[in-house]
CSV table of C-alpha atoms and ligand atoms in Angstrom, one decimal:
chain,number,residue,atom,x,y,z
A,1,UNK,CA,-22.2,53.6,-48.4
A,2,UNK,CA,-21.4,49.9,-48.2
A,3,UNK,CA,-18.3,48.2,-49.3
A,4,UNK,CA,-16.9,44.6,-49.3
A,5,UNK,CA,-14.4,43.7,-46.7
A,6,UNK,CA,-12.0,40.8,-46.5
A,7,UNK,CA,-12.6,38.8,-43.4
A,8,UNK,CA,-10.3,36.0,-42.3
A,9,UNK,CA,-11.9,33.9,-39.5
A,10,UNK,CA,-10.5,31.0,-37.4
A,11,UNK,CA,-12.6,27.9,-37.9
A,12,UNK,CA,-12.1,24.7,-36.0
A,13,UNK,CA,-12.4,23.0,-32.7
A,14,UNK,CA,-10.2,21.7,-29.9
A,15,UNK,CA,-8.3,19.3,-32.2
A,16,UNK,CA,-7.6,21.4,-35.2
A,17,UNK,CA,-8.5,24.5,-37.1
A,18,UNK,CA,-7.6,27.0,-39.8
A,19,UNK,CA,-8.1,30.5,-41.0
A,20,UNK,CA,-10.9,30.8,-43.6
A,21,UNK,CA,-11.3,33.8,-45.9
A,22,UNK,CA,-14.7,35.3,-46.4
A,23,UNK,CA,-15.8,38.4,-48.4
A,24,UNK,CA,-18.3,40.4,-46.3
A,25,UNK,CA,-20.5,43.3,-47.0
A,26,UNK,CA,-20.1,46.2,-44.6
A,27,UNK,CA,-22.5,49.1,-44.1
A,28,UNK,CA,-22.0,52.4,-42.4
A,29,UNK,CA,-21.8,52.4,-38.7
A,30,UNK,CA,-21.3,48.6,-38.3
A,31,UNK,CA,-19.1,46.8,-35.9
A,32,UNK,CA,-17.1,43.5,-36.2
A,33,UNK,CA,-19.9,41.6,-34.5
A,34,UNK,CA,-22.4,42.8,-37.2
A,35,UNK,CA,-20.2,41.3,-39.9
A,36,UNK,CA,-19.8,38.0,-38.0
A,37,UNK,CA,-23.6,37.9,-37.8
A,38,UNK,CA,-23.8,38.6,-41.5
A,39,UNK,CA,-21.4,35.7,-42.2
A,40,UNK,CA,-23.7,33.5,-40.1
A,41,UNK,CA,-26.6,34.5,-42.3
A,42,UNK,CA,-24.8,33.8,-45.6
A,43,UNK,CA,-21.6,31.8,-46.1
A,44,UNK,CA,-20.8,30.5,-42.6
A,45,UNK,CA,-24.1,29.5,-41.1
A,46,UNK,CA,-22.5,27.2,-38.5
A,47,UNK,CA,-19.9,29.7,-37.3
A,48,UNK,CA,-19.9,29.7,-33.5
A,49,UNK,CA,-19.6,33.0,-31.7
A,50,UNK,CA,-20.6,34.0,-28.1
A,51,UNK,CA,-22.4,37.3,-27.7
A,52,UNK,CA,-25.4,38.7,-25.9
A,53,UNK,CA,-25.9,42.4,-25.4
A,54,UNK,CA,-24.2,44.1,-28.4
A,55,UNK,CA,-23.6,47.1,-26.2
A,56,UNK,CA,-20.3,46.4,-24.5
A,57,UNK,CA,-21.8,45.4,-21.2
A,58,UNK,CA,-22.2,41.6,-21.0
A,59,UNK,CA,-18.5,40.8,-21.7
A,60,UNK,CA,-19.4,37.8,-24.0
A,61,UNK,CA,-18.0,38.8,-27.4
A,62,UNK,CA,-14.3,38.8,-26.4
A,63,UNK,CA,-12.0,37.7,-29.2
A,64,UNK,CA,-8.8,38.8,-31.0
A,65,UNK,CA,-9.2,41.1,-33.9
A,66,UNK,CA,-6.0,41.6,-36.0
A,67,UNK,CA,-4.2,40.2,-33.0
A,68,UNK,CA,-5.6,42.5,-30.4
A,69,UNK,CA,-7.9,41.3,-27.7
A,70,UNK,CA,-11.2,43.3,-28.2
A,71,UNK,CA,-15.0,43.2,-27.8
A,72,UNK,CA,-16.4,42.5,-31.3
A,73,UNK,CA,-19.5,44.6,-30.5
A,74,UNK,CA,-17.4,47.6,-29.7
A,75,UNK,CA,-14.9,47.4,-32.5
A,76,UNK,CA,-16.1,49.7,-35.3
A,77,UNK,CA,-15.4,48.7,-38.9
A,78,UNK,CA,-14.4,52.2,-39.7
A,79,UNK,CA,-11.2,51.7,-37.6
A,80,UNK,CA,-9.9,49.5,-40.5
A,81,UNK,CA,-9.0,50.5,-44.0
A,82,UNK,CA,-11.5,49.2,-46.5
A,83,UNK,CA,-8.8,47.1,-48.2
A,84,UNK,CA,-7.4,45.8,-44.9
A,85,UNK,CA,-7.7,42.1,-44.1
A,86,UNK,CA,-9.6,41.8,-40.8
A,87,UNK,CA,-8.5,38.6,-39.0
A,88,UNK,CA,-10.7,37.3,-36.2
A,89,UNK,CA,-9.4,34.6,-33.9
A,90,UNK,CA,-10.5,33.1,-30.5
A,91,UNK,CA,-9.0,34.3,-27.2
A,92,UNK,CA,-5.5,32.6,-27.1
A,93,UNK,CA,-5.2,31.9,-23.4
A,94,UNK,CA,-8.3,29.7,-23.1
A,95,UNK,CA,-9.0,26.4,-24.8
A,96,UNK,CA,-11.1,26.5,-28.0
A,97,UNK,CA,-14.5,24.9,-27.9
A,98,UNK,CA,-15.4,25.8,-31.5
A,99,UNK,CA,-14.6,28.6,-33.9
A,100,UNK,CA,-14.6,31.9,-31.8
A,101,UNK,CA,-15.9,30.3,-28.7
A,102,UNK,CA,-13.5,29.4,-25.9
A,103,UNK,CA,-13.8,27.7,-22.6
A,104,UNK,CA,-13.4,30.4,-20.0
A,105,UNK,CA,-14.0,28.3,-17.0
A,106,UNK,CA,-10.4,29.0,-15.7
A,107,UNK,CA,-11.9,32.4,-14.6
A,108,UNK,CA,-14.8,30.8,-12.7
A,109,UNK,CA,-12.4,28.5,-10.9
A,110,UNK,CA,-10.3,31.5,-9.9
A,111,UNK,CA,-13.4,33.4,-8.8
A,112,UNK,CA,-14.4,30.6,-6.5
A,113,UNK,CA,-11.0,30.4,-4.9
A,114,UNK,CA,-11.4,33.9,-3.4
A,115,UNK,CA,-13.2,33.8,0.0
A,116,UNK,CA,-16.2,36.2,-0.1
A,117,UNK,CA,-16.6,39.4,1.9
A,118,UNK,CA,-16.1,38.7,5.6
A,119,UNK,CA,-17.5,41.3,8.0
A,120,UNK,CA,-16.5,40.9,11.7
A,121,UNK,CA,-18.6,38.7,13.8
A,122,UNK,CA,-21.4,40.5,15.7
A,123,UNK,CA,-21.9,43.3,13.2
A,124,UNK,CA,-25.6,43.3,12.3
A,125,UNK,CA,-27.0,44.7,9.0
A,126,UNK,CA,-27.4,48.4,9.4
A,127,UNK,CA,-25.0,48.8,12.3
A,128,UNK,CA,-22.1,50.0,10.1
A,129,UNK,CA,-22.1,52.9,7.6
A,130,UNK,CA,-19.4,53.2,5.0
A,131,UNK,CA,-17.8,56.6,4.4
A,132,UNK,CA,-18.2,57.9,0.9
A,133,UNK,CA,-14.4,57.8,0.5
A,134,UNK,CA,-14.4,54.1,1.1
A,135,UNK,CA,-17.2,53.6,-1.4
A,136,UNK,CA,-15.3,55.6,-4.0
A,137,UNK,CA,-12.1,53.8,-3.6
A,138,UNK,CA,-13.4,50.5,-4.9
A,139,UNK,CA,-16.2,51.8,-7.1
A,140,UNK,CA,-14.0,51.7,-10.2
A,141,UNK,CA,-13.4,48.0,-9.8
A,142,UNK,CA,-17.2,47.3,-9.8
A,143,UNK,CA,-17.4,48.4,-13.4
A,144,UNK,CA,-15.8,45.1,-14.5
A,145,UNK,CA,-18.0,43.3,-17.1
A,146,UNK,CA,-16.0,40.0,-16.7
A,147,UNK,CA,-15.0,40.0,-20.4
A,148,UNK,CA,-11.7,38.3,-19.4
A,149,UNK,CA,-9.7,40.3,-22.0
A,150,UNK,CA,-7.3,41.2,-19.2
A,151,UNK,CA,-7.0,37.6,-18.1
A,152,UNK,CA,-6.4,36.6,-21.7
A,153,UNK,CA,-3.7,39.3,-22.3
A,154,UNK,CA,-1.5,38.9,-19.2
A,155,UNK,CA,1.7,37.3,-20.3
A,156,UNK,CA,2.0,35.3,-17.0
A,157,UNK,CA,-0.6,32.9,-18.4
A,158,UNK,CA,-0.9,33.8,-22.1
A,159,UNK,CA,2.1,31.8,-23.1
A,160,UNK,CA,2.5,29.8,-19.9
A,161,UNK,CA,-0.1,27.2,-19.3
A,162,UNK,CA,1.9,26.0,-16.3
A,163,UNK,CA,1.4,29.2,-14.4
A,164,UNK,CA,-2.4,29.0,-14.5
A,165,UNK,CA,-2.8,27.0,-11.3
A,166,UNK,CA,-0.8,29.5,-9.2
A,167,UNK,CA,-2.0,32.8,-10.7
A,168,UNK,CA,-5.5,34.3,-10.3
A,169,UNK,CA,-4.9,36.8,-13.1
A,170,UNK,CA,-5.5,40.6,-13.0
A,171,UNK,CA,-9.3,40.5,-12.8
A,172,UNK,CA,-9.2,38.4,-9.6
A,173,UNK,CA,-6.2,40.1,-8.0
A,174,UNK,CA,-8.3,43.2,-8.5
A,175,UNK,CA,-11.1,41.6,-6.7
A,176,UNK,CA,-8.8,40.8,-3.8
A,177,UNK,CA,-7.6,44.3,-3.7
A,178,UNK,CA,-11.2,45.6,-3.7
A,179,UNK,CA,-12.1,43.4,-0.7
A,180,UNK,CA,-8.8,44.3,1.1
A,181,UNK,CA,-9.8,48.0,0.7
A,182,UNK,CA,-13.2,47.4,2.3
A,183,UNK,CA,-13.1,48.8,5.9
A,184,UNK,CA,-15.3,46.1,7.2
A,185,UNK,CA,-13.6,43.1,5.7
A,186,UNK,CA,-11.8,41.1,8.3
A,187,UNK,CA,-10.1,38.4,6.2
A,188,UNK,CA,-6.4,38.4,5.7
A,189,UNK,CA,-6.3,39.2,2.0
A,190,UNK,CA,-2.7,40.3,1.6
A,191,UNK,CA,-0.9,37.1,2.7
A,192,UNK,CA,-3.4,35.1,0.6
A,193,UNK,CA,-2.8,37.3,-2.5
A,194,UNK,CA,0.8,36.7,-2.3
A,195,UNK,CA,0.9,33.1,-1.2
A,196,UNK,CA,-2.2,31.6,-2.8
A,197,UNK,CA,-3.2,33.8,-5.7
A,198,UNK,CA,0.1,34.6,-7.3
A,199,UNK,CA,0.4,38.4,-6.8
A,200,UNK,CA,4.2,38.0,-7.0
A,201,UNK,CA,3.9,36.8,-10.7
A,202,UNK,CA,2.7,40.2,-11.7
A,203,UNK,CA,5.6,42.3,-12.8
A,204,UNK,CA,3.3,45.3,-13.6
A,205,UNK,CA,3.6,45.2,-17.4
A,206,UNK,CA,0.1,46.9,-17.5
A,207,UNK,CA,-1.0,45.0,-20.6
A,208,UNK,CA,-4.2,44.1,-18.6
A,209,UNK,CA,-5.0,47.8,-18.2
A,210,UNK,CA,-4.4,48.5,-21.8
A,211,UNK,CA,-7.1,46.1,-23.1
A,212,UNK,CA,-9.8,46.8,-20.4
A,213,UNK,CA,-12.9,48.0,-22.3
A,214,UNK,CA,-14.1,49.6,-19.1
A,215,UNK,CA,-10.9,51.6,-18.8
A,216,UNK,CA,-10.3,50.4,-15.3
A,217,UNK,CA,-6.8,51.2,-14.1
A,218,UNK,CA,-6.2,47.6,-12.9
A,219,UNK,CA,-2.5,48.0,-12.4
A,220,UNK,CA,-2.2,51.5,-11.0
A,221,UNK,CA,-5.3,51.4,-8.8
A,222,UNK,CA,-5.6,47.8,-7.7
A,223,UNK,CA,-2.4,45.7,-8.2
A,224,UNK,CA,0.3,48.2,-7.3
A,225,UNK,CA,-1.4,49.4,-4.1
A,226,UNK,CA,-2.0,45.8,-3.1
A,227,UNK,CA,1.7,45.0,-3.7
A,228,UNK,CA,2.6,48.0,-1.6
A,229,UNK,CA,0.5,46.9,1.2
A,230,UNK,CA,2.0,43.4,1.0
A,231,UNK,CA,5.5,44.8,1.2
A,232,UNK,CA,4.6,47.2,4.1
A,233,UNK,CA,3.1,44.3,6.0
A,234,UNK,CA,6.1,42.0,5.3
A,235,UNK,CA,8.4,44.4,6.9
A,236,UNK,CA,6.1,45.5,9.6
A,237,UNK,CA,3.1,43.2,10.5
A,238,UNK,CA,1.9,45.9,13.0
A,239,UNK,CA,1.2,48.1,10.0
A,240,UNK,CA,-1.3,45.6,8.6
A,241,UNK,CA,-3.0,45.2,12.0
A,242,UNK,CA,-3.0,48.9,12.5
A,243,UNK,CA,-4.6,49.5,9.1
A,244,UNK,CA,-7.3,47.0,9.8
A,245,UNK,CA,-8.1,48.4,13.3
A,246,UNK,CA,-7.9,52.2,12.5
A,247,UNK,CA,-9.6,52.2,9.1
A,248,UNK,CA,-12.9,51.2,10.8
B,301,LIG,FE1,-12.7,42.9,-18.7
B,301,LIG,FE2,-11.6,45.0,-17.5
B,301,LIG,FE3,-13.0,43.3,-16.0
B,301,LIG,FE4,-10.7,42.6,-17.0
B,301,LIG,S1,-11.1,44.2,-15.5
B,301,LIG,S2,-12.5,41.3,-17.0
B,301,LIG,S3,-10.6,43.6,-19.0
B,301,LIG,S4,-13.8,44.6,-17.7
B,302,LIG,FE1,-0.2,40.8,-15.9
B,302,LIG,FE2,-1.4,43.1,-15.6
B,302,LIG,FE3,0.5,42.3,-14.0
B,302,LIG,S1,-0.8,42.2,-17.5
B,302,LIG,S2,1.9,41.1,-15.2
B,302,LIG,S3,-1.5,41.4,-14.2
B,302,LIG,S4,0.1,44.4,-14.7
B,303,LIG,FE1,-22.1,42.0,-24.9
B,303,LIG,FE2,-20.2,42.4,-26.7
B,303,LIG,S1,-22.1,41.4,-27.0
B,303,LIG,S2,-20.1,42.9,-24.6
């Protein structure tokens, strides 16, 4: 059974824009991205949207749907009433390039600022075996599809452009936590998290966790444990050294 939905889509560029209304045919089983593609085939052929997999795995189709940060390819039309206006806008935290496409290079910059995995000198490939428990501890974080919905949602940067320079955001603080949990990583991640990547800005509101399409417990499993380790170490630097030495 098909019906006609009322779509309201933000159209514009970095200078100006407006919400434009479109009627759109909806068929059973369709998602918001299907409707955007239909608009591109019909009334809005120059509508810009970023997407790739249509399976919730590439992280490209992030946008705000009725004010909620979502993946358009994973948002089913049957979650809206047939007479509900469906408003689609670009991610708010990043600059608009055109229509629904934003410039997410903030995230690439933050990724580059984190030093890569640093095994101790002299350890050759194959000389060290990770315990299963160490693998499991960080496996959850590897599910990240880099959709940046968490980065877009965190209030530290969402309404505070001025914080962007000092704050890596939940996705990259989680990356630091992951590296810090690695038994073979020898870099001093905790001090850097606090002093260079803005861990102290996070006041554990958990909005990042709420929007993660991979259901990663960013706050509970990455950010809070990292904060706890930073506090332990602040009061007792021997704790940090001991952890590094005896976890191997
Ligand atoms: Fe997206 Fe979740 Fe990764 Fe954040 S942690 S970028 S919300 S998949
Ligand atoms: Fe932001 Fe998540 Fe912390 S939303 S404040 S990074 S818990
Ligand atoms: Fe790949 Fe939506 S198109 S996650």
